Amino acid sequence: MADHYEVLGVARDASSDDIKRAYRRLARELHPDVNPGEDAAERFKLVTHAYDVLSDPDQRARYDMGGDNAFGAAAGGFGGFSDIFETFFGGGAGGGPRGARPRSRRERGQDALVRITLELKDVVFGVHRDIEVDTAVVCETCSGSCCRPGTSPVTCDICHGTGHVQRQVRSLLGNVVTSQPCSVCQGYGTTIPYPCATCQGQGRVRSRRTVSIDVPAGVESGLRLQLPGSGEVGPAGGPNGDLYLEVNIAPDPVFSRDGDDLLATLEVSMPDAILGTHTTIESLDGPVDLELRAGVQSGDVLTIKGRGITPLRGSQRGDLRVGVQVVTPTRLDHRERALIEELAKRTKPAPPHLSEFHQGLFAKLRDRFRNG
Ligand SMILES: [Zn+2]
Ligand SMILES: [Zn+2]
């Protein structure tokens, strides 16, 4: 460590006034608020420490005998420093603004957002997912302390652990003493002389991990599920933020959603519509038997109870509603055409005519095609 007399540029027999004058001169030049350079900050620390020791008759005597109780002096309270400020700025600068404390390195981590895409089937039944998330986790090397193992933070020489420095500012109202975060320790009150190499002194590292989640049935696109405490770990091992999963539901090629109901179109050939039939459809639950009565019409809606979506709150499943669409044959061979003509002759069907518009179903079918 540099000799305190050399640091201040005074002789070994300098008077206390000489020492104070030397310190004031150097402090004006090197104080971090005046001179933001890193070299200056380092020198200012040395100068301040030298002054702390040499301005105290007891410490100076001990130093002259070869003992430099540097850390004892630094940790011994703020007296020396506020004295300096009073000397330097002409009083008024106490040991720190009332209530001001150094800020903590430990802070709560940020929330994290992950988007997941579900299939409609997952929405009907709920689904278990293991998702990979990249977030900050506690550094294993230093357990969040930010320090190389075996070392620890030391009290900041500049603010003596308060995290604040004071300075006098001229204003229209006269000279005002303001308190600012200490620029040497960034307001923490301590510095880390040997930062952990793994995390560069951040106390946390980025890592990929797997989060398991049970997505409940009935969720909707855009919904965010909150997993408290599963977000980013904070600086210096601070508490975790929350993890949010934003749900996106991929469009299904067959089924669409209407609240807790599922909608689909059932295409029925003309002969089946005329004669009726027994069929099996593939719902999201698996096969469902369906009876089509003879003479079923386009626009008829068949409701299959309880084959819809389980609501997010509640257990009563919605229904599966199937809109019938009779498919008119478009390519008939000669024989088929003759049969239809014979049918027309026999049944003498009414000519095309107007009736009431089937608002409900057509609206739904239209929506389905637009959304689907
Ligand atoms: Zn670390
Ligand atoms: Zn400081």
Coordinates of C-alpha atoms and ligand atoms in Angstrom, one line a residue:
M1 CA 0.0 0.0 0.0
A2 CA 1.3 3.5 -0.9
D3 CA 2.7 5.6 1.9
H4 CA -0.1 7.9 3.3
Y5 CA 2.3 10.9 3.5
E6 CA 3.3 10.4 -0.2
V7 CA -0.3 10.0 -1.2
L8 CA -1.1 13.4 0.3
G9 CA 2.2 14.9 -0.8
V10 CA 3.1 16.1 2.6
A11 CA 6.2 15.7 4.8
R12 CA 6.2 13.2 7.6
D13 CA 6.3 16.0 10.1
A14 CA 3.5 17.9 8.5
S15 CA 1.1 19.7 10.8
S16 CA -2.6 18.7 10.9
D17 CA -3.4 21.9 9.1
D18 CA -0.9 21.0 6.3
I19 CA -2.6 17.6 6.0
K20 CA -6.1 19.1 5.9
R21 CA -5.0 21.6 3.2
A22 CA -3.4 18.9 1.1
Y23 CA -6.4 16.7 1.4
R24 CA -8.8 19.6 0.4
R25 CA -6.7 20.4 -2.6
L26 CA -6.6 16.7 -3.8
A27 CA -10.3 16.1 -3.0
R28 CA -11.3 19.1 -5.1
E29 CA -9.4 17.6 -8.0
L30 CA -10.3 13.9 -7.5
H31 CA -13.8 13.7 -6.0
P32 CA -15.9 11.4 -8.2
D33 CA -18.6 14.0 -8.6
V34 CA -16.0 16.3 -10.1
N35 CA -13.7 13.9 -11.9
P36 CA -15.6 10.8 -13.1
G37 CA -12.5 8.9 -14.3
E38 CA -11.7 5.5 -12.8
D39 CA -8.1 6.5 -12.0
A40 CA -9.4 9.5 -10.2
A41 CA -11.8 7.3 -8.2
E42 CA -9.0 5.0 -7.2
R43 CA -6.7 7.8 -6.2
F44 CA -9.5 9.5 -4.3
K45 CA -10.0 6.4 -2.3
L46 CA -6.3 6.3 -1.4
V47 CA -6.3 10.0 -0.6
T48 CA -9.3 9.8 1.6
H49 CA -8.0 6.7 3.4
A50 CA -4.6 8.5 3.9
Y51 CA -6.4 11.5 5.3
D52 CA -8.6 9.4 7.5
V53 CA -5.6 7.9 9.1
L54 CA -3.3 11.0 9.3
S55 CA -6.0 13.4 10.5
D56 CA -6.7 11.2 13.6
P57 CA -3.8 11.7 16.1
D58 CA -4.2 8.2 17.5
Q59 CA -4.3 6.5 14.1
R60 CA -1.5 8.7 12.9
A61 CA 0.7 7.7 15.8
R62 CA 0.0 4.0 15.2
Y63 CA 0.7 4.4 11.5
D64 CA 4.0 6.2 12.3
M65 CA 4.9 3.2 14.4
G66 CA 4.3 0.9 11.5
G67 CA 0.8 -0.3 12.0
D68 CA -1.9 0.6 9.5
N69 CA -5.2 -0.4 10.8
A70 CA -6.8 0.5 7.5
F71 CA -9.9 -1.6 7.6
G72 CA -10.5 -0.8 11.3
A73 CA -10.5 2.8 10.3
A74 CA -12.8 2.3 7.3
A75 CA -15.3 0.2 9.2
G76 CA -15.1 2.4 12.3
G77 CA -17.9 4.7 11.3
F78 CA -18.5 7.7 9.3
G79 CA -17.1 10.3 11.6
G80 CA -13.9 10.9 9.7
F81 CA -15.7 11.3 6.4
S82 CA -18.4 13.7 7.5
D83 CA -15.8 15.7 9.4
I84 CA -14.0 16.0 6.0
F85 CA -17.2 17.2 4.4
E86 CA -17.8 19.7 7.0
T87 CA -14.2 20.9 6.5
F88 CA -14.4 20.7 2.8
F89 CA -17.7 22.3 2.1
G90 CA -18.0 24.5 5.2
G91 CA -20.5 22.5 7.3
G92 CA -24.0 21.4 6.9
A93 CA -23.1 18.0 5.5
G94 CA -24.0 15.5 8.1
G95 CA -23.4 11.7 8.1
G96 CA -26.0 11.2 5.4
P97 CA -29.6 12.3 4.7
R98 CA -32.1 11.2 7.3
G99 CA -33.3 7.8 6.5
A100 CA -31.0 7.3 3.6
R101 CA -29.6 3.8 3.5
P102 CA -27.3 2.0 1.0
R103 CA -29.4 0.1 -1.5
S104 CA -29.3 -3.6 -1.5
R105 CA -27.6 -5.6 -4.3
R106 CA -30.3 -8.1 -3.9
E107 CA -33.4 -7.2 -5.9
R108 CA -36.5 -9.1 -7.0
G109 CA -36.0 -10.7 -10.3
Q110 CA -38.1 -9.8 -13.3
D111 CA -41.2 -11.6 -14.4
A112 CA -40.7 -13.9 -17.4
L113 CA -43.1 -14.4 -20.3
V114 CA -43.3 -17.6 -22.3
R115 CA -45.8 -18.2 -25.1
I116 CA -47.2 -21.7 -25.6
T117 CA -49.3 -22.9 -28.5
L118 CA -52.0 -25.5 -27.6
E119 CA -54.2 -27.6 -29.8
L120 CA -58.0 -27.4 -29.3
K121 CA -57.9 -30.9 -27.9
D122 CA -55.7 -29.6 -25.1
V123 CA -58.2 -26.9 -24.3
V124 CA -61.0 -29.5 -24.1
F125 CA -59.3 -31.7 -21.5
G126 CA -56.5 -29.6 -20.1
V127 CA -52.9 -30.7 -20.7
H128 CA -49.6 -31.3 -18.9
R129 CA -46.7 -29.5 -20.5
D130 CA -42.9 -29.4 -19.8
I131 CA -41.7 -26.2 -21.2
E132 CA -38.1 -25.0 -21.6
V133 CA -37.5 -21.5 -20.3
D134 CA -34.3 -19.4 -20.4
T135 CA -34.1 -17.3 -17.3
A136 CA -31.5 -16.1 -14.8
V137 CA -30.8 -18.6 -12.1
V138 CA -28.6 -18.3 -9.0
C139 CA -24.9 -18.6 -9.7
E140 CA -23.8 -21.9 -8.2
T141 CA -20.2 -20.8 -7.9
C142 CA -20.9 -17.9 -5.5
S143 CA -24.5 -18.8 -4.4
G144 CA -25.6 -15.3 -5.4
S145 CA -23.0 -13.5 -3.2
C146 CA -21.3 -12.0 -6.4
C147 CA -17.9 -12.6 -4.7
R148 CA -15.2 -15.0 -5.6
P149 CA -15.5 -17.9 -3.1
G150 CA -13.6 -17.1 0.0
T151 CA -13.9 -13.3 -0.4
S152 CA -16.6 -10.9 0.6
P153 CA -17.7 -7.3 -0.1
V154 CA -15.8 -4.5 1.7
T155 CA -17.2 -1.3 3.0
C156 CA -16.9 1.5 0.4
D157 CA -14.1 3.9 1.3
I158 CA -15.8 6.8 -0.3
C159 CA -19.2 6.8 1.4
H160 CA -18.2 4.6 4.3
G161 CA -21.0 2.3 3.8
T162 CA -23.8 4.8 3.6
G163 CA -24.2 4.5 -0.2
H164 CA -24.6 8.3 -0.5
V165 CA -22.3 11.3 -0.9
Q166 CA -23.3 14.8 -0.3
R167 CA -22.5 17.9 -2.1
Q168 CA -23.3 21.5 -1.9
V169 CA -25.1 23.1 -4.8
R170 CA -25.6 26.8 -5.4
S171 CA -29.2 27.6 -6.2
L172 CA -31.4 30.7 -6.2
L173 CA -32.3 29.9 -2.7
G174 CA -28.7 29.8 -1.6
N175 CA -26.4 26.9 -1.0
V176 CA -28.2 23.6 -0.8
V177 CA -26.7 20.3 0.3
T178 CA -27.9 17.4 -1.8
S179 CA -27.3 13.7 -1.4
Q180 CA -26.5 11.5 -4.3
P181 CA -25.8 7.9 -4.7
C182 CA -22.1 7.2 -4.2
S183 CA -20.6 6.8 -7.7
V184 CA -17.8 4.5 -6.6
C185 CA -20.1 1.8 -5.1
Q186 CA -23.2 2.8 -7.1
G187 CA -25.0 3.3 -3.8
Y188 CA -24.5 -0.2 -2.4
G189 CA -22.2 1.0 0.4
T190 CA -19.9 -1.8 -0.4
T191 CA -17.6 -2.8 -3.2
I192 CA -16.7 -6.2 -4.4
P193 CA -12.9 -6.4 -4.7
Y194 CA -12.9 -9.9 -6.2
P195 CA -16.0 -10.5 -8.3
C196 CA -17.1 -14.1 -9.0
A197 CA -15.7 -15.2 -12.3
T198 CA -18.6 -17.4 -13.3
C199 CA -21.2 -14.6 -13.1
Q200 CA -19.0 -11.6 -13.4
G201 CA -20.1 -10.5 -10.0
Q202 CA -23.8 -10.5 -10.9
G203 CA -24.8 -13.4 -8.6
R204 CA -26.8 -15.0 -11.3
V205 CA -26.3 -16.7 -14.7
R206 CA -28.6 -17.4 -17.6
S207 CA -29.7 -21.0 -17.8
R208 CA -32.2 -23.2 -19.5
R209 CA -34.5 -25.2 -17.3
T210 CA -37.7 -27.2 -17.6
V211 CA -40.9 -26.0 -16.0
S212 CA -43.8 -28.4 -15.6
I213 CA -47.2 -27.0 -15.8
D214 CA -50.8 -28.3 -15.8
V215 CA -52.7 -26.1 -18.2
P216 CA -56.4 -26.3 -17.1
A217 CA -59.1 -27.0 -19.5
G218 CA -61.1 -24.1 -20.9
V219 CA -58.3 -21.6 -21.4
E220 CA -58.7 -19.1 -24.2
S221 CA -56.1 -17.5 -26.5
G222 CA -54.3 -14.6 -24.9
L223 CA -54.9 -15.9 -21.4
R224 CA -51.8 -15.6 -19.2
L225 CA -51.2 -18.2 -16.5
Q226 CA -49.1 -17.0 -13.6
L227 CA -46.5 -19.3 -12.0
P228 CA -45.5 -17.4 -8.9
G229 CA -41.7 -17.5 -8.2
S230 CA -40.8 -19.2 -11.4
G231 CA -39.4 -16.2 -13.2
E232 CA -36.0 -14.6 -13.2
V233 CA -33.9 -14.8 -10.1
G234 CA -32.9 -11.3 -9.0
P235 CA -29.5 -9.7 -9.0
A236 CA -27.3 -11.0 -6.2
G237 CA -29.6 -14.0 -5.7
G238 CA -32.7 -11.8 -5.0
P239 CA -36.1 -13.5 -5.0
N240 CA -37.5 -14.8 -8.2
G241 CA -40.1 -12.9 -10.3
D242 CA -43.1 -14.7 -11.6
L243 CA -43.4 -16.7 -14.8
Y244 CA -46.3 -16.0 -17.1
L245 CA -47.4 -18.5 -19.8
E246 CA -49.4 -16.8 -22.5
V247 CA -51.7 -19.3 -24.2
N248 CA -52.2 -19.3 -27.9
I249 CA -54.7 -21.9 -29.4
A250 CA -54.0 -23.1 -32.9
P251 CA -56.9 -23.3 -35.2
D252 CA -58.4 -26.8 -35.6
P253 CA -59.1 -28.0 -39.1
V254 CA -62.5 -29.3 -38.1
F255 CA -63.7 -27.9 -34.8
S256 CA -64.3 -24.3 -33.8
R257 CA -65.2 -22.9 -30.5
D258 CA -68.3 -21.1 -29.3
G259 CA -67.8 -20.5 -25.6
D260 CA -67.7 -23.9 -24.0
D261 CA -69.4 -25.5 -27.1
L262 CA -67.6 -27.0 -30.1
L263 CA -69.0 -26.5 -33.5
A264 CA -68.5 -28.6 -36.7
T265 CA -70.2 -29.1 -40.0
L266 CA -71.5 -32.6 -40.9
E267 CA -71.6 -33.1 -44.7
V268 CA -74.3 -35.5 -45.6
S269 CA -74.9 -37.0 -49.1
M270 CA -78.2 -36.4 -50.7
P271 CA -79.3 -40.1 -50.6
D272 CA -78.3 -40.3 -46.9
A273 CA -80.2 -37.1 -46.2
I274 CA -83.3 -38.5 -47.9
L275 CA -83.1 -42.1 -46.5
G276 CA -81.5 -41.4 -43.1
T277 CA -78.5 -43.3 -41.9
H278 CA -76.6 -44.4 -38.9
T279 CA -73.0 -43.1 -38.8
T280 CA -70.0 -42.6 -36.5
I281 CA -68.2 -39.3 -36.2
E282 CA -64.8 -38.7 -34.8
S283 CA -65.2 -36.2 -32.0
L284 CA -62.2 -34.9 -29.9
D285 CA -63.3 -37.5 -27.3
G286 CA -63.2 -40.3 -29.9
P287 CA -66.0 -41.9 -31.9
V288 CA -69.6 -40.9 -31.3
D289 CA -72.6 -42.7 -32.8
L290 CA -75.0 -40.5 -34.7
E291 CA -78.5 -41.3 -36.0
L292 CA -79.5 -39.2 -39.0
R293 CA -83.2 -39.3 -39.4
A294 CA -84.6 -39.7 -42.9
G295 CA -85.2 -36.3 -44.5
V296 CA -82.6 -34.4 -42.5
Q297 CA -82.2 -30.9 -43.8
S298 CA -79.3 -28.6 -44.5
G299 CA -79.2 -26.3 -41.5
D300 CA -80.4 -28.8 -39.0
V301 CA -78.2 -28.8 -35.9
L302 CA -77.5 -32.0 -34.0
T303 CA -76.4 -31.5 -30.4
I304 CA -74.2 -34.1 -28.8
K305 CA -74.4 -33.3 -25.1
G306 CA -71.3 -33.0 -22.9
R307 CA -68.8 -33.4 -25.7
G308 CA -67.7 -29.7 -25.6
I309 CA -65.1 -27.9 -23.5
T310 CA -64.8 -28.2 -19.8
P311 CA -65.1 -24.6 -18.6
L312 CA -62.1 -22.9 -16.8
R313 CA -64.3 -22.5 -13.7
G314 CA -66.7 -25.4 -13.4
S315 CA -67.0 -29.0 -14.4
Q316 CA -70.1 -29.1 -16.7
R317 CA -68.8 -29.7 -20.2
G318 CA -70.3 -27.8 -23.1
D319 CA -71.9 -29.6 -26.1
L320 CA -70.7 -30.5 -29.5
R321 CA -73.1 -28.9 -32.1
V322 CA -73.0 -30.3 -35.6
G323 CA -74.6 -28.4 -38.4
V324 CA -75.9 -30.6 -41.3
Q325 CA -75.0 -29.6 -44.8
V326 CA -76.5 -31.8 -47.5
V327 CA -74.1 -32.1 -50.4
T328 CA -75.8 -31.9 -53.8
P329 CA -74.2 -34.2 -56.3
T330 CA -72.5 -32.2 -59.1
R331 CA -71.5 -34.9 -61.6
L332 CA -74.0 -37.4 -62.6
D333 CA -73.6 -40.0 -65.3
H334 CA -76.4 -40.8 -67.7
R335 CA -78.0 -43.4 -65.6
E336 CA -77.9 -41.4 -62.4
R337 CA -79.4 -38.4 -64.2
A338 CA -82.2 -40.6 -65.5
L339 CA -83.0 -41.8 -62.0
I340 CA -83.2 -38.3 -60.6
E341 CA -85.4 -37.2 -63.4
E342 CA -87.7 -40.1 -62.7
L343 CA -87.7 -39.1 -59.0
A344 CA -88.6 -35.6 -59.9
K345 CA -91.5 -36.8 -62.2
R346 CA -92.8 -39.0 -59.4
T347 CA -92.6 -36.6 -56.5
K348 CA -93.5 -33.4 -58.4
P349 CA -91.4 -31.2 -56.1
A350 CA -92.5 -27.6 -55.4
P351 CA -90.6 -25.1 -57.6
P352 CA -88.0 -22.9 -55.9
H353 CA -89.7 -20.4 -53.7
L354 CA -88.8 -17.9 -50.9
S355 CA -89.2 -18.6 -47.2
E356 CA -87.7 -17.2 -44.0
F357 CA -83.9 -16.8 -43.8
H358 CA -82.3 -19.4 -41.5
Q359 CA -80.5 -16.7 -39.5
G360 CA -79.0 -18.8 -36.7
L361 CA -77.3 -21.6 -38.4
F362 CA -76.1 -19.8 -41.4
A363 CA -74.6 -17.1 -39.3
K364 CA -72.7 -19.7 -37.3
L365 CA -71.6 -21.6 -40.4
R366 CA -70.4 -18.3 -41.9
D367 CA -68.5 -17.5 -38.7
R368 CA -67.0 -20.9 -38.8
F369 CA -65.7 -20.5 -42.3
R370 CA -64.4 -17.0 -41.6
N371 CA -62.6 -18.1 -38.5
G372 CA -61.6 -21.6 -39.5
Ligands
ZN1 ZN -21.1 -16.1 -9.2
ZN2 ZN -19.7 4.3 -1.8

